mmCIF file of C-alpha atoms and ligand atoms in Angstrom:
data_model
loop_
_atom_site.group_PDB
_atom_site.id
_atom_site.type_symbol
_atom_site.label_atom_id
_atom_site.label_comp_id
_atom_site.label_asym_id
_atom_site.label_seq_id
_atom_site.Cartn_x
_atom_site.Cartn_y
_atom_site.Cartn_z
ATOM 1 C CA MET P 1 12.474 9.130 -29.034
ATOM 2 C CA ALA P 2 10.498 11.746 -26.743
ATOM 3 C CA TYR P 3 10.544 14.999 -29.107
ATOM 4 C CA ASN P 4 7.240 16.667 -30.403
ATOM 5 C CA MET P 5 5.903 12.978 -32.574
ATOM 6 C CA GLU P 6 2.760 15.024 -33.220
ATOM 7 C CA ARG P 7 4.364 17.798 -34.993
ATOM 8 C CA TRP P 8 6.064 15.324 -36.992
ATOM 9 C CA HIS P 9 3.680 12.952 -38.143
ATOM 10 C CA SER P 10 2.058 16.322 -39.695
ATOM 11 C CA ALA P 11 5.701 17.178 -40.630
ATOM 12 C CA VAL P 12 5.497 13.742 -42.820
ATOM 13 C CA GLN P 13 2.891 15.043 -44.824
ATOM 14 C CA ALA P 14 4.653 17.825 -46.145
ATOM 15 C CA ARG P 15 7.680 16.589 -46.777
ATOM 16 C CA PHE P 16 9.445 16.314 -50.401
ATOM 17 C CA SER P 17 12.299 16.662 -51.514
ATOM 18 C CA VAL P 18 13.178 20.299 -52.313
ATOM 19 C CA ARG P 19 15.880 20.514 -54.619
ATOM 20 C CA ARG P 20 15.796 24.400 -55.975
ATOM 21 C CA TYR P 21 15.988 27.217 -52.834
ATOM 22 C CA ASP P 22 14.829 30.620 -52.449
ATOM 23 C CA GLY P 23 16.850 31.912 -50.335
ATOM 24 C CA PRO P 24 18.399 30.780 -46.729
ATOM 25 C CA PRO P 25 16.960 29.932 -43.667
ATOM 26 C CA GLY P 26 15.524 33.036 -41.236
ATOM 27 C CA VAL P 27 17.746 34.006 -38.361
ATOM 28 C CA GLU P 28 14.899 32.810 -35.908
ATOM 29 C CA GLU P 29 15.046 29.031 -37.515
ATOM 30 C CA LEU P 30 18.201 29.058 -37.761
ATOM 31 C CA THR P 31 18.227 28.557 -34.065
ATOM 32 C CA ALA P 32 16.017 27.129 -34.100
ATOM 33 C CA LEU P 33 18.117 24.057 -36.084
ATOM 34 C CA ALA P 34 20.759 24.343 -34.066
ATOM 35 C CA GLN P 35 18.569 23.439 -30.844
ATOM 36 C CA ALA P 36 17.506 21.096 -33.274
ATOM 37 C CA ALA P 37 20.221 19.450 -33.801
ATOM 38 C CA GLU P 38 21.845 19.283 -30.393
ATOM 39 C CA ARG P 39 18.932 17.766 -28.926
ATOM 40 C CA ILE P 40 18.632 15.092 -31.107
ATOM 41 C CA GLY P 41 22.223 14.510 -31.888
ATOM 42 C CA GLY P 42 23.355 11.198 -29.844
ATOM 43 C CA GLN P 43 24.431 7.094 -30.255
ATOM 44 C CA GLY P 44 28.148 8.352 -31.986
ATOM 45 C CA VAL P 45 25.432 10.878 -34.896
ATOM 46 C CA ARG P 46 25.784 14.155 -34.611
ATOM 47 C CA ILE P 47 24.206 16.749 -36.552
ATOM 48 C CA LEU P 48 26.394 19.836 -38.130
ATOM 49 C CA LEU P 49 25.207 23.093 -39.497
ATOM 50 C CA GLY P 50 27.149 24.043 -42.012
ATOM 51 C CA GLN P 51 27.087 27.343 -45.059
ATOM 52 C CA GLY P 52 29.330 27.673 -48.098
ATOM 53 C CA GLU P 53 29.118 27.700 -51.819
ATOM 54 C CA ASP P 54 29.569 24.758 -54.411
ATOM 55 C CA ILE P 55 28.716 22.107 -51.760
ATOM 56 C CA PHE P 56 26.033 19.836 -54.480
ATOM 57 C CA ARG P 57 27.213 18.833 -57.648
ATOM 58 C CA PRO P 58 24.586 16.123 -59.944
ATOM 59 C CA LEU P 59 25.016 12.240 -60.149
ATOM 60 C CA PHE P 60 24.952 11.864 -63.625
ATOM 61 C CA LEU P 61 23.501 14.252 -66.297
ATOM 62 C CA ASN P 62 20.524 16.708 -64.459
ATOM 63 C CA TYR P 63 20.468 13.292 -60.940
ATOM 64 C CA GLY P 64 20.525 15.660 -58.159
ATOM 65 C CA ARG P 65 20.908 18.679 -58.794
ATOM 66 C CA ILE P 66 20.251 21.138 -55.786
ATOM 67 C CA THR P 67 20.033 24.795 -56.677
ATOM 68 C CA GLY P 68 20.589 28.240 -54.483
ATOM 69 C CA ALA P 69 21.274 26.381 -51.194
ATOM 70 C CA THR P 70 24.537 27.470 -49.339
ATOM 71 C CA HIS P 71 22.868 26.104 -46.210
ATOM 72 C CA PHE P 72 23.599 22.742 -44.635
ATOM 73 C CA ALA P 73 22.987 19.537 -42.541
ATOM 74 C CA ALA P 74 25.250 16.965 -42.893
ATOM 75 C CA PHE P 75 25.258 13.309 -40.563
ATOM 76 C CA VAL P 76 27.931 12.782 -39.549
ATOM 77 C CA ALA P 77 28.316 8.713 -37.626
ATOM 78 C CA GLY P 78 31.752 8.323 -35.333
ATOM 79 C CA PRO P 79 33.646 5.211 -35.460
ATOM 80 C CA GLU P 80 30.449 2.875 -33.339
ATOM 81 C CA ALA P 81 27.852 4.839 -34.888
ATOM 82 C CA GLN P 82 24.861 1.777 -36.388
ATOM 83 C CA ASP P 83 23.815 3.680 -39.708
ATOM 84 C CA HIS P 84 20.253 3.309 -38.965
ATOM 85 C CA THR P 85 20.433 5.422 -36.046
ATOM 86 C CA VAL P 86 21.527 7.991 -38.816
ATOM 87 C CA GLY P 87 18.415 7.448 -40.634
ATOM 88 C CA TYR P 88 16.322 7.843 -37.281
ATOM 89 C CA MET P 89 17.927 10.927 -35.973
ATOM 90 C CA GLY P 90 18.910 11.973 -39.713
ATOM 91 C CA GLU P 91 15.227 11.979 -40.267
ATOM 92 C CA ALA P 92 14.071 13.652 -37.105
ATOM 93 C CA PHE P 93 16.427 16.561 -37.877
ATOM 94 C CA ILE P 94 14.124 16.715 -41.452
ATOM 95 C CA LEU P 95 10.214 16.714 -40.150
ATOM 96 C CA GLU P 96 12.110 19.305 -37.537
ATOM 97 C CA ALA P 97 13.134 21.318 -39.991
ATOM 98 C CA THR P 98 9.721 20.461 -42.668
ATOM 99 C CA ALA P 99 7.447 21.734 -39.292
ATOM 100 C CA LEU P 100 9.596 25.207 -38.952
ATOM 101 C CA GLY P 101 8.734 26.227 -43.171
ATOM 102 C CA LEU P 102 12.054 24.557 -44.545
ATOM 103 C CA GLY P 103 13.080 22.665 -47.631
ATOM 104 C CA THR P 104 15.807 19.858 -47.108
ATOM 105 C CA CYS P 105 16.950 17.189 -49.105
ATOM 106 C CA TRP P 106 18.475 13.605 -48.035
ATOM 107 C CA VAL P 107 21.248 14.149 -49.903
ATOM 108 C CA GLY P 108 23.529 10.562 -50.042
ATOM 109 C CA GLY P 109 25.519 10.630 -53.316
ATOM 110 C CA SER P 110 25.126 13.904 -55.337
ATOM 111 C CA PHE P 111 27.388 16.464 -52.962
ATOM 112 C CA ARG P 112 31.337 16.967 -52.674
ATOM 113 C CA LYS P 113 32.497 15.146 -49.552
ATOM 114 C CA SER P 114 36.315 16.410 -48.986
ATOM 115 C CA HIS P 115 34.751 20.365 -49.701
ATOM 116 C CA THR P 116 32.164 19.465 -48.084
ATOM 117 C CA ALA P 117 33.670 17.564 -44.993
ATOM 118 C CA SER P 118 36.536 20.542 -45.303
ATOM 119 C CA LEU P 119 34.202 23.315 -43.826
ATOM 120 C CA LEU P 120 33.190 21.216 -40.493
ATOM 121 C CA PRO P 121 34.664 20.600 -37.177
ATOM 122 C CA LEU P 122 34.377 17.002 -37.721
ATOM 123 C CA GLU P 123 36.883 14.627 -35.395
ATOM 124 C CA ALA P 124 38.920 11.863 -35.789
ATOM 125 C CA GLY P 125 37.147 8.659 -36.881
ATOM 126 C CA GLU P 126 33.508 11.206 -38.172
ATOM 127 C CA ARG P 127 32.620 10.106 -41.199
ATOM 128 C CA ILE P 128 30.400 12.473 -43.459
ATOM 129 C CA VAL P 129 26.596 10.132 -44.140
ATOM 130 C CA ALA P 130 24.542 12.527 -46.015
ATOM 131 C CA ILE P 131 23.696 15.928 -45.706
ATOM 132 C CA THR P 132 20.101 18.551 -46.323
ATOM 133 C CA PRO P 133 20.167 21.706 -47.716
ATOM 134 C CA MET P 134 18.245 23.642 -45.591
ATOM 135 C CA GLY P 135 16.068 26.942 -47.185
ATOM 136 C CA LEU P 136 13.414 27.988 -47.957
ATOM 137 C CA PRO P 137 11.278 26.498 -50.779
ATOM 138 C CA GLY P 138 11.475 27.143 -54.673
ATOM 139 C CA GLU P 139 9.136 25.032 -55.416
ATOM 140 C CA THR P 140 5.836 23.638 -54.193
ATOM 141 C CA TYR P 141 4.815 20.242 -52.910
ATOM 142 C CA VAL P 142 5.004 16.870 -54.835
ATOM 143 C CA GLY P 143 3.770 13.977 -53.588
ATOM 144 C CA ARG P 144 6.267 11.014 -54.948
ATOM 145 C CA PRO P 145 5.186 7.813 -55.934
ATOM 146 C CA ARG P 146 5.352 5.034 -53.288
ATOM 147 C CA LYS P 147 5.270 1.002 -53.418
ATOM 148 C CA SER P 148 1.423 -0.013 -52.111
ATOM 149 C CA LEU P 149 0.946 -1.152 -48.465
ATOM 150 C CA GLU P 150 -0.279 -4.270 -50.268
ATOM 151 C CA ALA P 151 3.563 -4.571 -52.320
ATOM 152 C CA LEU P 152 5.300 -3.779 -49.151
ATOM 153 C CA THR P 153 2.991 -6.458 -46.045
ATOM 154 C CA GLY P 154 2.489 -9.400 -48.457
ATOM 155 C CA LEU P 155 -1.119 -8.842 -47.050
ATOM 156 C CA ASP P 156 -4.926 -7.497 -49.381
ATOM 157 C CA GLN P 157 -7.226 -4.800 -48.619
ATOM 158 C CA GLU P 158 -8.973 -6.588 -45.804
ATOM 159 C CA ALA P 159 -6.119 -8.390 -43.746
ATOM 160 C CA LEU P 160 -4.668 -4.389 -43.545
ATOM 161 C CA GLN P 161 -7.939 -3.348 -42.455
ATOM 162 C CA ALA P 162 -8.535 -5.645 -40.101
ATOM 163 C CA LEU P 163 -5.499 -4.962 -38.546
ATOM 164 C CA PRO P 164 -5.339 -2.550 -35.029
ATOM 165 C CA GLU P 165 -5.844 0.749 -36.114
ATOM 166 C CA TRP P 166 -2.661 1.782 -34.618
ATOM 167 C CA GLN P 167 -0.955 -0.109 -36.400
ATOM 168 C CA GLN P 168 -2.391 0.862 -39.437
ATOM 169 C CA SER P 169 -1.305 4.449 -39.303
ATOM 170 C CA ALA P 170 2.896 3.047 -38.629
ATOM 171 C CA LEU P 171 2.295 1.262 -41.685
ATOM 172 C CA SER P 172 0.661 4.533 -43.609
ATOM 173 C CA CYS P 173 3.301 6.786 -41.915
ATOM 174 C CA ALA P 174 6.310 4.409 -42.668
ATOM 175 C CA ARG P 175 4.662 4.176 -46.522
ATOM 176 C CA LEU P 176 6.058 7.797 -46.640
ATOM 177 C CA ALA P 177 9.132 7.601 -46.017
ATOM 178 C CA PRO P 178 11.494 8.959 -48.191
ATOM 179 C CA SER P 179 14.459 6.421 -49.472
ATOM 180 C CA ALA P 180 18.205 6.709 -50.862
ATOM 181 C CA VAL P 181 17.257 6.906 -55.402
ATOM 182 C CA ASN P 182 12.961 6.139 -53.946
ATOM 183 C CA ARG P 183 13.538 2.173 -53.758
ATOM 184 C CA GLN P 184 12.035 1.886 -50.615
ATOM 185 C CA PRO P 185 14.191 -1.257 -50.145
ATOM 186 C CA TRP P 186 11.866 -2.587 -46.718
ATOM 187 C CA ARG P 187 8.908 -5.272 -46.420
ATOM 188 C CA PHE P 188 6.422 -4.416 -43.438
ATOM 189 C CA GLN P 189 5.471 -7.362 -41.149
ATOM 190 C CA PRO P 190 2.603 -7.240 -38.697
ATOM 191 C CA GLU P 191 4.076 -9.801 -36.277
ATOM 192 C CA GLY P 192 2.304 -10.696 -33.214
ATOM 193 C CA ARG P 193 1.117 -7.028 -31.155
ATOM 194 C CA GLY P 194 4.327 -5.653 -32.914
ATOM 195 C CA ILE P 195 5.206 -4.548 -36.016
ATOM 196 C CA ARG P 196 8.836 -6.180 -38.097
ATOM 197 C CA ILE P 197 10.360 -4.148 -40.970
ATOM 198 C CA ILE P 198 12.599 -6.164 -42.727
ATOM 199 C CA LYS P 199 15.996 -4.487 -44.640
ATOM 200 C CA THR P 200 15.814 -6.150 -48.143
ATOM 201 C CA SER P 201 18.638 -4.147 -50.243
ATOM 202 C CA GLY P 202 21.504 -2.713 -49.618
ATOM 203 C CA ASN P 203 20.661 0.572 -51.718
ATOM 204 C CA PHE P 204 23.788 1.463 -52.800
ATOM 205 C CA GLY P 205 25.388 1.361 -48.766
ATOM 206 C CA PHE P 206 21.800 3.808 -47.888
ATOM 207 C CA GLY P 207 20.180 0.297 -46.772
ATOM 208 C CA GLY P 208 21.011 1.425 -43.577
ATOM 209 C CA VAL P 209 19.982 4.272 -43.251
ATOM 210 C CA ASP P 210 17.210 4.742 -45.062
ATOM 211 C CA LEU P 211 15.955 1.575 -42.601
ATOM 212 C CA GLY P 212 16.261 3.733 -39.570
ATOM 213 C CA ILE P 213 14.582 6.448 -41.571
ATOM 214 C CA ALA P 214 11.694 4.032 -41.619
ATOM 215 C CA MET P 215 11.698 2.950 -38.457
ATOM 216 C CA LEU P 216 11.223 6.491 -37.209
ATOM 217 C CA HIS P 217 8.040 6.539 -39.639
ATOM 218 C CA MET P 218 6.852 3.734 -37.614
ATOM 219 C CA GLU P 219 6.631 5.059 -34.606
ATOM 220 C CA LEU P 220 5.873 8.292 -35.042
ATOM 221 C CA GLY P 221 2.883 6.757 -36.426
ATOM 222 C CA ALA P 222 1.888 4.428 -33.941
ATOM 223 C CA ALA P 223 1.911 7.302 -32.069
ATOM 224 C CA HIS P 224 -0.349 9.447 -33.791
ATOM 225 C CA CYS P 225 -2.468 6.552 -32.083
ATOM 226 C CA SER P 226 -1.357 7.043 -28.891
ATOM 227 C CA VAL P 227 0.715 3.847 -28.834
ATOM 228 C CA SER P 228 5.022 4.676 -27.580
ATOM 229 C CA GLY P 229 6.800 0.621 -28.198
ATOM 230 C CA GLN P 230 10.577 -0.509 -28.057
ATOM 231 C CA TRP P 231 12.273 -2.005 -30.881
ATOM 232 C CA GLN P 232 13.867 -5.020 -29.974
ATOM 233 C CA GLU P 233 16.204 -7.756 -32.222
ATOM 234 C CA MET P 234 17.773 -4.771 -33.930
ATOM 235 C CA GLY P 235 19.780 -5.824 -37.095
ATOM 236 C CA ASP P 236 18.586 -6.012 -40.262
ATOM 237 C CA GLN P 237 14.636 -6.778 -38.928
ATOM 238 C CA PRO P 238 13.914 -5.209 -35.931
ATOM 239 C CA LEU P 239 10.988 -5.223 -34.540
ATOM 240 C CA PHE P 240 8.378 -2.838 -32.752
ATOM 241 C CA VAL P 241 6.482 -3.434 -29.791
ATOM 242 C CA PRO P 242 4.102 -1.648 -27.976
ATOM 243 C CA GLU P 243 4.365 -1.309 -24.197
ATOM 244 C CA ALA P 244 1.463 -2.942 -23.062
ATOM 245 C CA GLU P 245 -0.305 -0.307 -21.180
ATOM 246 C CA ASN P 246 -0.982 1.494 -24.785
ATOM 247 C CA LEU P 247 -3.258 -1.155 -25.719
HETATM 248 C C1 FMN U 1 19.051 8.087 -47.275
HETATM 249 C C2 FMN U 1 19.346 8.631 -49.117
HETATM 250 C C3 FMN U 1 19.944 9.281 -49.712
HETATM 251 C C4 FMN U 1 19.287 10.397 -50.918
HETATM 252 N N1 FMN U 1 20.594 10.958 -51.569
HETATM 253 C C5 FMN U 1 19.904 12.182 -52.806
HETATM 254 C C6 FMN U 1 20.756 12.332 -53.473
HETATM 255 O O1 FMN U 1 22.246 12.356 -53.432
HETATM 256 N N2 FMN U 1 20.732 13.017 -53.855
HETATM 257 C C7 FMN U 1 19.396 13.627 -54.498
HETATM 258 O O2 FMN U 1 19.285 14.484 -55.758
HETATM 259 N N3 FMN U 1 18.378 12.876 -53.666
HETATM 260 C C8 FMN U 1 18.685 12.152 -52.714
HETATM 261 N N4 FMN U 1 17.854 11.417 -52.215
HETATM 262 C C9 FMN U 1 16.239 11.743 -52.150
HETATM 263 C C10 FMN U 1 15.746 10.583 -52.474
HETATM 264 O O3 FMN U 1 15.896 10.277 -54.022
HETATM 265 C C11 FMN U 1 14.173 11.490 -52.432
HETATM 266 O O4 FMN U 1 13.925 11.084 -51.221
HETATM 267 C C12 FMN U 1 13.073 9.430 -52.651
HETATM 268 O O5 FMN U 1 12.755 10.213 -54.890
HETATM 269 C C13 FMN U 1 11.763 9.887 -52.699
HETATM 270 O O6 FMN U 1 11.213 11.604 -52.855
HETATM 271 P P1 FMN U 1 11.190 12.289 -51.904
HETATM 272 O O7 FMN U 1 11.675 12.731 -51.156
HETATM 273 O O8 FMN U 1 10.767 13.532 -52.604
HETATM 274 O O9 FMN U 1 9.259 11.884 -51.472
HETATM 275 C C14 FMN U 1 18.318 10.725 -51.055
HETATM 276 C C15 FMN U 1 17.364 10.016 -49.574
HETATM 277 C C16 FMN U 1 17.903 9.165 -49.176
HETATM 278 C C17 FMN U 1 17.370 8.491 -48.156
#
């Protein structure tokens, strides 16, 4: 995805799920977000901005409680859209919002779906896959736990350090990807000149979205080392293959 890969790579390090908000985005940020939503959407996925009260509700006990947010973006899939495309594009939008200094949080479950749908100009056959609140963060950065790269790849430290620098960067960036209930349902497999991501769980229906999020992160980590490439063998086990001239 040609946008600003390095800007989003930096945003990966700053992003975390913000569940308490101190106010809405400013007018300039809202304009920038509307432009980003237009530019990023495609392949049957639309990113729609909305505003309203009582959008969010906790799932059980207090999990997923979002407070203080009135503005949101919805990641909407048309009939032909693939879940991984929603994840990939939604995460690009979330990283752009992060780069603008705003708080975000992927929310697939803890929101009022039909109420939210009533606030949006949905077309026939479109469904809301997830939304994110957008606003001034009311909390400071928390780095939530992640599986080790050893666990995610099955490789030991020595083997990891022997990988080309771009692959190490791609893996480190993919490791920071958010996923539903922080399950991290992926296996990362360096393979030939590329890296494969294997989806390891349906994750309450969000495994495909999680896969797309990890794909974008992997690409951003590679781009950080000036390596661009293509995804091949799409499905549950896509393979990222760098362009020969990058290596
Ligand atoms: C597809 C998806 C759906 C999610 N749904 C919810 C949700 O319904 N409610 C919520 O509070 N957090 C939700 N999250 C946020 C995750 O719990 C969070 O990303 C994960 O615990 C990692 O934490 P971090 O984002 O702070 O790194 C979701 C994340 C993803 C990727």
